[in-house]
Amino acid sequence: MKRVALLGATGSIGRQAIEIIDASPELELVAVAAGRRGNEARAIASKRRVAHVSVGGDPPLDALVEACAPDVVLNAVVGFAGLPATLAALEAGIDLALANKESLVAAGDLALAALERGGGRILPVDSEHSALFQCLEGRSAQSVDALVLTASGGPFRGRTAEDLADVTAGDALAHPTWSMGPKITIDSATLMNKGLELIEAHFLFGIQYERIEVVVHPTSIVHSLVRFRDGASLAHLGYPDMRVPISYALTYPDRAATPIPPLDLQAGLTLEFERPDEETFPCLRLAREAGRTGGAAPCVLNAANEIAVAAFLDGALPFPGIPEVVERTLAAAEAPRARDLADLIEIDAAARSAAGAVARELAAVSP
Ligand SMILES: NC(=O)c1ccc[n+]([C@@H]2O[C@H](COP(=O)([O-])OP(=O)(O)OC[C@H]3O[C@@H](n4cnc5c(N)ncnc54)[C@H](OP(=O)(O)O)[C@@H]3O)[C@@H](O)[C@H]2O)c1
């Protein structure tokens, strides 16, 4: 029996995780955390007799993790708010099923140091990283030539910068292949999601940015692939359904049955790939540059993006304002290396404040 602490239980990943946990006699829910939807979180907990519940940071997520002594923490909180739980799980050597990519992006160096001290594991939940994790398993680092992350391209694939000037949050939330929470859906529309994933892959697999490629694959059937030095490539294929990587991370190293059907190849399957358009969608380039700069630059990128996405969702910032807020915040930031969580929280707060000022300026001039 594995004891699971589920953080972000009321969200898109959280609800799918509950489905997986409820269906498995090997998984026991021992803690539930949510942000604003406290009633829903308490209902989830009381239905399953879960004693440990956190709502809106009460108790703090790191304290919750410590108190419930789980075998695995599924961190499905959205944004920087998930960072203390990521660090607490890693420091304690508890397996971390990681959906909250923002924590690894913002604090990659601190997270890897905590992982090493704690001696646990990170089991990626992001479908691309779950795919890479599986393709890489058992291979030597020297045999790997490159990682290839696939991107759906989001709802605006093929559009020009001019087309994007007045798209609304409603347009951006209509994702063609994945049904996800609002923040990641907007990240997917700007390609920032793939940028965050590029940084996430760098930290998870220890591969330099030069050897991580991004390719647009509109049907999201190939979840990612690894190129090896002998010319072979291994890919991970399946229908786009997050219950598969959630189940894999929670039941690892086993592979439990899920309700998702296997690929029906007889129905015909065409796999198309294309180069991402980084002119129209500059967030991918900005993320790659921040990753290469290192230090706290990815933390600044993430903070500015969270502010810009929230402003766009509120109707206070036009869509092209998202990369502009990120780019200007990064350009103005001094991004030293963070020695600890306190440093990083300070850097994150300063970046949020700077990004907010840029967003307000852009809102004031937008028609
Ligand atoms: N959705 C996907 O298919 C998918 C795929 C790959 C990776 N991810 C990653 O998984 C994470 C979650 O995504 P999502 O789509 O599930 O987001 P979501 O639907 O917006 O859910 C976010 C969850 O985080 C909780 N939360 C927010 N702030 C919190 C706080 N301060 N303390 C505790 N809980 C807090 C929310 O609680 P309330 O709702 O109660 O406020 C909610 O349960 C993100 O990092 C995303 O990038 C998602």
CSV table of C-alpha atoms and ligand atoms in Angstrom, one decimal:
chain,number,residue,atom,x,y,z
A,1,MET,CA,0.0,0.0,0.0
A,2,LYS,CA,1.3,3.5,-0.9
A,3,ARG,CA,0.3,6.5,1.1
A,4,VAL,CA,-0.4,9.5,-1.1
A,5,ALA,CA,-0.4,13.1,-0.2
A,6,LEU,CA,-2.4,15.0,-2.9
A,7,LEU,CA,-1.6,18.7,-3.1
A,8,GLY,CA,-3.9,20.6,-5.5
A,9,ALA,CA,-6.6,18.1,-5.1
A,10,THR,CA,-9.4,20.3,-6.5
A,11,GLY,CA,-7.6,21.1,-9.8
A,12,SER,CA,-7.5,19.3,-13.1
A,13,ILE,CA,-4.6,17.0,-12.2
A,14,GLY,CA,-5.9,16.6,-8.6
A,15,ARG,CA,-9.3,15.4,-9.7
A,16,GLN,CA,-7.8,12.9,-12.2
A,17,ALA,CA,-5.4,11.7,-9.5
A,18,ILE,CA,-8.4,11.0,-7.2
A,19,GLU,CA,-9.9,8.9,-9.9
A,20,ILE,CA,-6.7,6.9,-10.1
A,21,ILE,CA,-6.4,6.6,-6.3
A,22,ASP,CA,-10.0,5.6,-5.8
A,23,ALA,CA,-9.6,2.8,-8.5
A,24,SER,CA,-6.5,1.3,-7.0
A,25,PRO,CA,-6.4,-0.9,-3.9
A,26,GLU,CA,-2.7,-0.2,-3.7
A,27,LEU,CA,-3.0,3.6,-3.2
A,28,GLU,CA,-4.3,5.3,0.0
A,29,LEU,CA,-5.1,9.0,0.2
A,30,VAL,CA,-3.6,10.4,3.4
A,31,ALA,CA,-3.6,14.1,2.9
A,32,VAL,CA,-5.5,16.6,0.7
A,33,ALA,CA,-4.5,20.2,0.0
A,34,ALA,CA,-6.3,23.0,-2.0
A,35,GLY,CA,-6.2,26.7,-2.3
A,36,ARG,CA,-9.6,28.5,-2.5
A,37,ARG,CA,-12.0,25.6,-2.9
A,38,GLY,CA,-11.9,24.6,0.7
A,39,ASN,CA,-15.4,23.0,0.8
A,40,GLU,CA,-14.5,20.7,-2.1
A,41,ALA,CA,-11.2,19.8,-0.5
A,42,ARG,CA,-12.9,18.9,2.8
A,43,ALA,CA,-15.6,16.9,1.0
A,44,ILE,CA,-12.9,14.9,-0.8
A,45,ALA,CA,-11.2,14.3,2.5
A,46,SER,CA,-14.2,13.3,4.6
A,47,LYS,CA,-15.5,10.9,1.9
A,48,ARG,CA,-12.2,9.0,2.1
A,49,ARG,CA,-11.6,9.5,5.9
A,50,VAL,CA,-8.5,11.6,5.3
A,51,ALA,CA,-7.3,13.2,8.5
A,52,HIS,CA,-4.8,15.7,7.0
A,53,VAL,CA,-6.3,18.6,5.2
A,54,SER,CA,-4.8,22.0,4.2
A,55,VAL,CA,-6.8,24.8,2.7
A,56,GLY,CA,-5.4,28.1,1.5
A,57,GLY,CA,-2.0,27.3,3.1
A,58,ASP,CA,-3.4,26.4,6.5
A,59,PRO,CA,-1.5,24.5,7.6
A,60,PRO,CA,1.4,25.3,5.3
A,61,LEU,CA,2.1,22.6,2.6
A,62,ASP,CA,5.5,21.7,4.0
A,63,ALA,CA,4.0,21.1,7.5
A,64,LEU,CA,1.3,19.0,6.0
A,65,VAL,CA,3.8,16.8,4.2
A,66,GLU,CA,5.8,16.4,7.4
A,67,ALA,CA,2.7,15.6,9.5
A,68,CYS,CA,1.1,12.9,7.2
A,69,ALA,CA,4.3,10.9,6.5
A,70,PRO,CA,3.3,9.8,3.0
A,71,ASP,CA,5.2,7.4,0.7
A,72,VAL,CA,4.6,9.8,-2.2
A,73,VAL,CA,3.6,13.4,-2.6
A,74,LEU,CA,1.7,14.3,-5.7
A,75,ASN,CA,2.4,18.1,-6.1
A,76,ALA,CA,-0.4,19.3,-8.4
A,77,VAL,CA,-0.5,22.8,-7.0
A,78,VAL,CA,-0.3,25.5,-9.7
A,79,GLY,CA,2.5,28.0,-9.7
A,80,PHE,CA,5.3,29.1,-7.3
A,81,ALA,CA,2.9,28.3,-4.4
A,82,GLY,CA,3.9,24.6,-4.8
A,83,LEU,CA,7.6,25.3,-4.1
A,84,PRO,CA,7.7,24.7,-0.3
A,85,ALA,CA,6.0,21.3,-0.7
A,86,THR,CA,8.5,20.3,-3.5
A,87,LEU,CA,11.5,21.2,-1.3
A,88,ALA,CA,10.0,19.6,1.8
A,89,ALA,CA,9.3,16.3,0.1
A,90,LEU,CA,12.7,16.2,-1.5
A,91,GLU,CA,14.5,17.1,1.7
A,92,ALA,CA,12.7,14.3,3.6
A,93,GLY,CA,13.5,11.7,0.9
A,94,ILE,CA,9.9,11.2,0.0
A,95,ASP,CA,9.1,10.3,-3.6
A,96,LEU,CA,7.8,13.4,-5.4
A,97,ALA,CA,5.3,12.9,-8.2
A,98,LEU,CA,5.8,16.3,-9.8
A,99,ALA,CA,3.1,18.0,-11.8
A,100,ASN,CA,4.0,21.5,-10.4
A,101,LYS,CA,6.7,22.3,-13.0
A,102,GLU,CA,6.9,25.9,-11.8
A,103,SER,CA,8.7,24.7,-8.6
A,104,LEU,CA,11.5,23.0,-10.5
A,105,VAL,CA,11.8,25.8,-13.0
A,106,ALA,CA,12.0,28.5,-10.2
A,107,ALA,CA,14.2,26.5,-7.9
A,108,GLY,CA,16.0,23.8,-9.9
A,109,ASP,CA,19.4,24.1,-8.2
A,110,LEU,CA,17.8,24.1,-4.7
A,111,ALA,CA,15.5,21.2,-5.6
A,112,LEU,CA,18.4,19.1,-6.9
A,113,ALA,CA,20.4,19.8,-3.8
A,114,ALA,CA,17.5,18.8,-1.6
A,115,LEU,CA,17.0,15.7,-3.7
A,116,GLU,CA,20.6,14.7,-3.2
A,117,ARG,CA,20.4,15.2,0.5
A,118,GLY,CA,17.1,13.4,0.9
A,119,GLY,CA,17.8,10.5,-1.3
A,120,GLY,CA,14.3,10.2,-2.7
A,121,ARG,CA,13.1,10.4,-6.3
A,122,ILE,CA,11.3,12.8,-8.6
A,123,LEU,CA,8.7,11.0,-10.7
A,124,PRO,CA,7.6,13.4,-13.4
A,125,VAL,CA,3.8,13.8,-14.1
A,126,ASP,CA,4.1,16.1,-17.0
A,127,SER,CA,3.3,13.8,-19.9
A,128,GLU,CA,6.4,14.8,-21.9
A,129,HIS,CA,8.7,14.2,-18.9
A,130,SER,CA,7.0,11.0,-18.0
A,131,ALA,CA,7.6,9.9,-21.6
A,132,LEU,CA,11.3,10.9,-21.5
A,133,PHE,CA,11.7,9.3,-18.1
A,134,GLN,CA,10.4,6.0,-19.5
A,135,CYS,CA,12.5,6.2,-22.7
A,136,LEU,CA,15.6,7.0,-20.7
A,137,GLU,CA,15.2,4.3,-18.1
A,138,GLY,CA,18.1,2.0,-18.0
A,139,ARG,CA,20.2,3.9,-20.6
A,140,SER,CA,23.6,5.4,-19.9
A,141,ALA,CA,23.9,9.2,-20.0
A,142,GLN,CA,26.6,8.9,-22.7
A,143,SER,CA,24.3,7.0,-25.0
A,144,VAL,CA,21.9,9.9,-25.2
A,145,ASP,CA,22.2,12.4,-28.1
A,146,ALA,CA,19.2,14.6,-27.5
A,147,LEU,CA,15.8,14.9,-25.9
A,148,VAL,CA,12.9,16.0,-28.1
A,149,LEU,CA,9.9,17.6,-26.3
A,150,THR,CA,6.7,17.6,-28.3
A,151,ALA,CA,4.2,20.5,-28.2
A,152,SER,CA,0.7,20.6,-29.4
A,153,GLY,CA,1.2,24.1,-30.6
A,154,GLY,CA,-1.9,25.3,-28.6
A,155,PRO,CA,-5.1,26.9,-30.0
A,156,PHE,CA,-3.2,29.6,-32.0
A,157,ARG,CA,-0.9,27.4,-34.0
A,158,GLY,CA,-0.5,28.8,-37.5
A,159,ARG,CA,-1.6,32.3,-36.5
A,160,THR,CA,0.5,35.4,-37.1
A,161,ALA,CA,1.5,38.0,-34.6
A,162,GLU,CA,-1.1,40.3,-36.1
A,163,ASP,CA,-3.9,37.7,-35.6
A,164,LEU,CA,-3.0,37.5,-31.9
A,165,ALA,CA,-3.3,41.2,-31.1
A,166,ASP,CA,-6.9,40.9,-29.9
A,167,VAL,CA,-7.5,37.3,-29.0
A,168,THR,CA,-9.4,36.9,-25.7
A,169,ALA,CA,-9.0,34.6,-22.7
A,170,GLY,CA,-11.9,32.6,-24.0
A,171,ASP,CA,-10.1,32.0,-27.3
A,172,ALA,CA,-6.9,31.0,-25.5
A,173,LEU,CA,-8.7,28.6,-23.1
A,174,ALA,CA,-10.0,26.5,-26.0
A,175,HIS,CA,-7.1,24.0,-26.2
A,176,PRO,CA,-7.3,21.6,-29.1
A,177,THR,CA,-6.0,18.4,-27.4
A,178,TRP,CA,-5.7,18.7,-23.6
A,179,SER,CA,-8.3,19.7,-21.0
A,180,MET,CA,-6.3,21.5,-18.2
A,181,GLY,CA,-6.4,24.2,-15.6
A,182,PRO,CA,-6.5,27.9,-16.8
A,183,LYS,CA,-2.9,28.8,-16.1
A,184,ILE,CA,-1.3,26.0,-18.0
A,185,THR,CA,-3.8,26.4,-20.9
A,186,ILE,CA,-2.7,30.0,-21.4
A,187,ASP,CA,1.0,28.8,-21.1
A,188,SER,CA,0.2,26.4,-23.8
A,189,ALA,CA,-1.2,29.1,-26.0
A,190,THR,CA,1.9,31.3,-25.6
A,191,LEU,CA,4.3,28.3,-25.8
A,192,MET,CA,5.6,29.3,-22.4
A,193,ASN,CA,4.5,25.9,-21.2
A,194,LYS,CA,7.0,24.3,-23.5
A,195,GLY,CA,9.6,26.8,-22.3
A,196,LEU,CA,8.9,25.8,-18.7
A,197,GLU,CA,9.1,22.2,-19.7
A,198,LEU,CA,12.5,22.8,-21.4
A,199,ILE,CA,13.9,24.1,-18.1
A,200,GLU,CA,12.1,21.3,-16.2
A,201,ALA,CA,13.7,18.7,-18.6
A,202,HIS,CA,17.2,20.2,-18.1
A,203,PHE,CA,16.9,19.8,-14.3
A,204,LEU,CA,15.2,16.4,-14.3
A,205,PHE,CA,17.5,14.7,-16.7
A,206,GLY,CA,20.8,16.8,-16.5
A,207,ILE,CA,20.9,17.5,-20.2
A,208,GLN,CA,22.2,20.8,-21.6
A,209,TYR,CA,19.8,23.1,-23.3
A,210,GLU,CA,21.6,22.7,-26.6
A,211,ARG,CA,20.6,19.1,-26.6
A,212,ILE,CA,16.9,19.6,-25.9
A,213,GLU,CA,14.8,20.1,-29.0
A,214,VAL,CA,11.2,21.3,-29.2
A,215,VAL,CA,8.9,20.2,-32.0
A,216,VAL,CA,5.3,20.9,-32.7
A,217,HIS,CA,3.1,17.8,-33.0
A,218,PRO,CA,-0.5,18.9,-33.2
A,219,THR,CA,-2.3,15.6,-32.2
A,220,SER,CA,-0.3,15.1,-29.0
A,221,ILE,CA,0.0,11.3,-29.7
A,222,VAL,CA,3.8,11.2,-29.4
A,223,HIS,CA,4.5,12.5,-25.9
A,224,SER,CA,8.2,13.0,-26.4
A,225,LEU,CA,11.2,11.1,-27.6
A,226,VAL,CA,14.9,10.5,-27.0
A,227,ARG,CA,17.5,10.4,-29.7
A,228,PHE,CA,20.4,8.1,-29.0
A,229,ARG,CA,23.9,8.3,-30.3
A,230,ASP,CA,23.6,5.2,-32.5
A,231,GLY,CA,20.9,6.9,-34.6
A,232,ALA,CA,17.9,5.2,-32.9
A,233,SER,CA,15.1,7.3,-31.4
A,234,LEU,CA,12.7,5.9,-28.7
A,235,ALA,CA,9.3,7.6,-28.5
A,236,HIS,CA,6.4,7.3,-26.1
A,237,LEU,CA,2.9,7.1,-27.7
A,238,GLY,CA,-0.6,7.2,-26.4
A,239,TYR,CA,-3.8,9.1,-26.5
A,240,PRO,CA,-3.5,12.5,-24.7
A,241,ASP,CA,-4.9,11.7,-21.2
A,242,MET,CA,-3.1,12.8,-18.0
A,243,ARG,CA,-4.4,9.8,-16.1
A,244,VAL,CA,-1.7,7.7,-17.7
A,245,PRO,CA,1.3,9.7,-16.4
A,246,ILE,CA,-0.4,10.3,-13.1
A,247,SER,CA,-1.0,6.6,-12.7
A,248,TYR,CA,2.6,5.8,-13.8
A,249,ALA,CA,4.1,8.2,-11.2
A,250,LEU,CA,1.8,7.0,-8.4
A,251,THR,CA,2.3,3.3,-9.0
A,252,TYR,CA,6.0,3.4,-10.2
A,253,PRO,CA,7.8,1.0,-10.7
A,254,ASP,CA,4.6,-1.0,-11.4
A,255,ARG,CA,2.3,-0.1,-14.2
A,256,ALA,CA,-1.3,-0.3,-13.1
A,257,ALA,CA,-4.2,-0.7,-15.5
A,258,THR,CA,-6.1,2.5,-16.4
A,259,PRO,CA,-9.4,3.0,-18.3
A,260,ILE,CA,-7.5,4.6,-21.2
A,261,PRO,CA,-7.7,2.5,-24.4
A,262,PRO,CA,-4.5,1.5,-26.2
A,263,LEU,CA,-3.8,3.3,-29.5
A,264,ASP,CA,-6.0,2.1,-32.3
A,265,LEU,CA,-3.6,1.9,-35.2
A,266,GLN,CA,-6.1,0.2,-37.5
A,267,ALA,CA,-8.1,3.5,-37.3
A,268,GLY,CA,-5.2,5.1,-39.1
A,269,LEU,CA,-2.6,7.3,-37.5
A,270,THR,CA,-0.8,10.2,-39.2
A,271,LEU,CA,2.1,11.7,-37.2
A,272,GLU,CA,2.9,15.3,-38.2
A,273,PHE,CA,5.7,17.4,-36.8
A,274,GLU,CA,6.7,21.0,-37.5
A,275,ARG,CA,9.2,23.6,-36.2
A,276,PRO,CA,7.8,25.9,-33.5
A,277,ASP,CA,7.2,29.5,-34.6
A,278,GLU,CA,9.3,31.4,-32.1
A,279,GLU,CA,8.8,34.8,-33.8
A,280,THR,CA,5.1,34.7,-33.2
A,281,PHE,CA,5.4,32.9,-29.8
A,282,PRO,CA,8.5,34.4,-28.2
A,283,CYS,CA,8.0,32.8,-24.8
A,284,LEU,CA,9.8,29.6,-25.8
A,285,ARG,CA,12.9,31.6,-26.7
A,286,LEU,CA,12.7,33.7,-23.5
A,287,ALA,CA,12.5,30.5,-21.4
A,288,ARG,CA,15.5,29.0,-23.3
A,289,GLU,CA,17.5,32.1,-22.7
A,290,ALA,CA,16.6,32.3,-19.0
A,291,GLY,CA,17.5,28.6,-18.6
A,292,ARG,CA,20.9,29.2,-20.2
A,293,THR,CA,21.5,32.3,-18.1
A,294,GLY,CA,20.8,30.1,-15.0
A,295,GLY,CA,20.9,31.4,-11.5
A,296,ALA,CA,17.6,33.0,-10.5
A,297,ALA,CA,16.7,33.9,-14.1
A,298,PRO,CA,14.2,31.0,-14.5
A,299,CYS,CA,12.6,32.1,-11.2
A,300,VAL,CA,12.2,35.7,-12.6
A,301,LEU,CA,10.8,34.3,-15.9
A,302,ASN,CA,8.3,32.2,-14.0
A,303,ALA,CA,7.2,35.0,-11.6
A,304,ALA,CA,6.7,37.5,-14.5
A,305,ASN,CA,4.8,34.9,-16.5
A,306,GLU,CA,2.4,34.1,-13.6
A,307,ILE,CA,1.7,37.8,-13.2
A,308,ALA,CA,1.2,38.3,-17.0
A,309,VAL,CA,-1.1,35.3,-17.3
A,310,ALA,CA,-3.2,36.3,-14.4
A,311,ALA,CA,-3.6,39.8,-15.9
A,312,PHE,CA,-4.5,38.4,-19.3
A,313,LEU,CA,-7.1,36.1,-17.7
A,314,ASP,CA,-8.5,39.1,-15.9
A,315,GLY,CA,-8.9,40.9,-19.2
A,316,ALA,CA,-6.3,43.5,-18.1
A,317,LEU,CA,-3.5,42.6,-20.5
A,318,PRO,CA,-3.7,41.8,-24.3
A,319,PHE,CA,-2.3,38.4,-25.3
A,320,PRO,CA,1.0,39.8,-26.9
A,321,GLY,CA,1.5,41.6,-23.6
A,322,ILE,CA,2.4,38.3,-21.9
A,323,PRO,CA,5.8,37.8,-23.6
A,324,GLU,CA,6.4,41.6,-23.4
A,325,VAL,CA,5.9,41.6,-19.6
A,326,VAL,CA,8.2,38.5,-19.3
A,327,GLU,CA,10.9,40.0,-21.6
A,328,ARG,CA,11.0,43.4,-19.9
A,329,THR,CA,11.0,41.9,-16.4
A,330,LEU,CA,13.9,39.6,-17.3
A,331,ALA,CA,15.8,42.5,-18.9
A,332,ALA,CA,15.5,44.7,-15.8
A,333,ALA,CA,16.2,42.0,-13.2
A,334,GLU,CA,19.4,41.3,-11.5
A,335,ALA,CA,19.2,37.6,-11.1
A,336,PRO,CA,21.8,36.4,-8.6
A,337,ARG,CA,22.0,32.8,-7.5
A,338,ALA,CA,19.6,32.0,-4.6
A,339,ARG,CA,21.3,30.4,-1.7
A,340,ASP,CA,18.1,29.2,0.0
A,341,LEU,CA,14.3,29.4,-0.2
A,342,ALA,CA,14.3,32.7,1.6
A,343,ASP,CA,16.5,34.3,-1.1
A,344,LEU,CA,14.3,32.8,-3.8
A,345,ILE,CA,11.1,34.1,-2.2
A,346,GLU,CA,12.6,37.6,-2.2
A,347,ILE,CA,13.6,37.3,-5.9
A,348,ASP,CA,10.2,36.0,-6.8
A,349,ALA,CA,8.5,38.8,-5.0
A,350,ALA,CA,10.7,41.5,-6.6
A,351,ALA,CA,10.0,40.0,-10.1
A,352,ARG,CA,6.3,39.9,-9.4
A,353,SER,CA,6.3,43.5,-8.4
A,354,ALA,CA,8.3,44.6,-11.5
A,355,ALA,CA,6.1,42.5,-13.8
A,356,GLY,CA,3.0,44.0,-12.3
A,357,ALA,CA,4.3,47.5,-13.1
A,358,VAL,CA,5.0,46.5,-16.7
A,359,ALA,CA,1.6,44.9,-17.0
A,360,ARG,CA,-0.2,48.0,-15.7
A,361,GLU,CA,1.8,50.2,-18.1
A,362,LEU,CA,0.8,48.0,-21.1
A,363,ALA,CA,-2.8,47.9,-19.9
A,364,ALA,CA,-2.9,51.7,-19.8
A,365,VAL,CA,-1.8,52.0,-23.4
A,366,SER,CA,-3.8,49.2,-24.9
A,367,PRO,CA,-7.1,50.3,-26.6
B,1,LIG,N1,-3.8,20.0,-16.1
B,1,LIG,C1,-2.9,19.3,-16.8
B,1,LIG,O1,-3.3,18.5,-17.7
B,1,LIG,C2,-1.4,19.4,-16.5
B,1,LIG,C3,-0.5,18.7,-17.3
B,1,LIG,C4,0.8,18.8,-17.0
B,1,LIG,C5,1.3,19.6,-15.9
B,1,LIG,N2,0.4,20.2,-15.2
B,1,LIG,C6,0.8,21.1,-14.1
B,1,LIG,O2,0.2,20.7,-12.9
B,1,LIG,C7,0.0,21.8,-12.0
B,1,LIG,C8,-1.5,21.9,-11.7
B,1,LIG,O3,-2.2,22.2,-13.0
B,1,LIG,P1,-3.8,22.1,-13.1
B,1,LIG,O4,-4.1,22.2,-14.5
B,1,LIG,O5,-4.3,20.9,-12.3
B,1,LIG,O6,-4.2,23.4,-12.4
B,1,LIG,P2,-5.6,23.9,-11.7
B,1,LIG,O7,-6.7,23.1,-12.4
B,1,LIG,O8,-5.7,25.3,-11.8
B,1,LIG,O9,-5.5,23.4,-10.2
B,1,LIG,C9,-4.5,24.0,-9.4
B,1,LIG,C10,-4.7,23.4,-8.0
B,1,LIG,O10,-3.7,24.1,-7.1
B,1,LIG,C11,-4.4,24.5,-5.9
B,1,LIG,N3,-3.8,25.6,-5.4
B,1,LIG,C12,-3.5,26.8,-5.9
B,1,LIG,N4,-2.9,27.6,-5.1
B,1,LIG,C13,-2.7,26.9,-3.9
B,1,LIG,C14,-2.1,27.2,-2.7
B,1,LIG,N5,-1.5,28.3,-2.4
B,1,LIG,N6,-2.1,26.2,-1.8
B,1,LIG,C15,-2.6,25.0,-2.0
B,1,LIG,N7,-3.2,24.7,-3.2
B,1,LIG,C16,-3.3,25.6,-4.1
B,1,LIG,C17,-5.8,24.8,-6.4
B,1,LIG,O11,-6.7,24.8,-5.4
B,1,LIG,P3,-8.1,25.6,-5.5
B,1,LIG,O12,-8.7,25.3,-6.8
B,1,LIG,O13,-8.9,25.1,-4.3
B,1,LIG,O14,-7.8,27.1,-5.4
B,1,LIG,C18,-6.0,23.6,-7.4
B,1,LIG,O15,-6.4,22.4,-6.6
B,1,LIG,C19,0.5,23.0,-12.8
B,1,LIG,O16,1.8,23.2,-12.3
B,1,LIG,C20,0.6,22.5,-14.2
B,1,LIG,O17,1.6,23.2,-15.0
B,1,LIG,C21,-1.0,20.2,-15.4
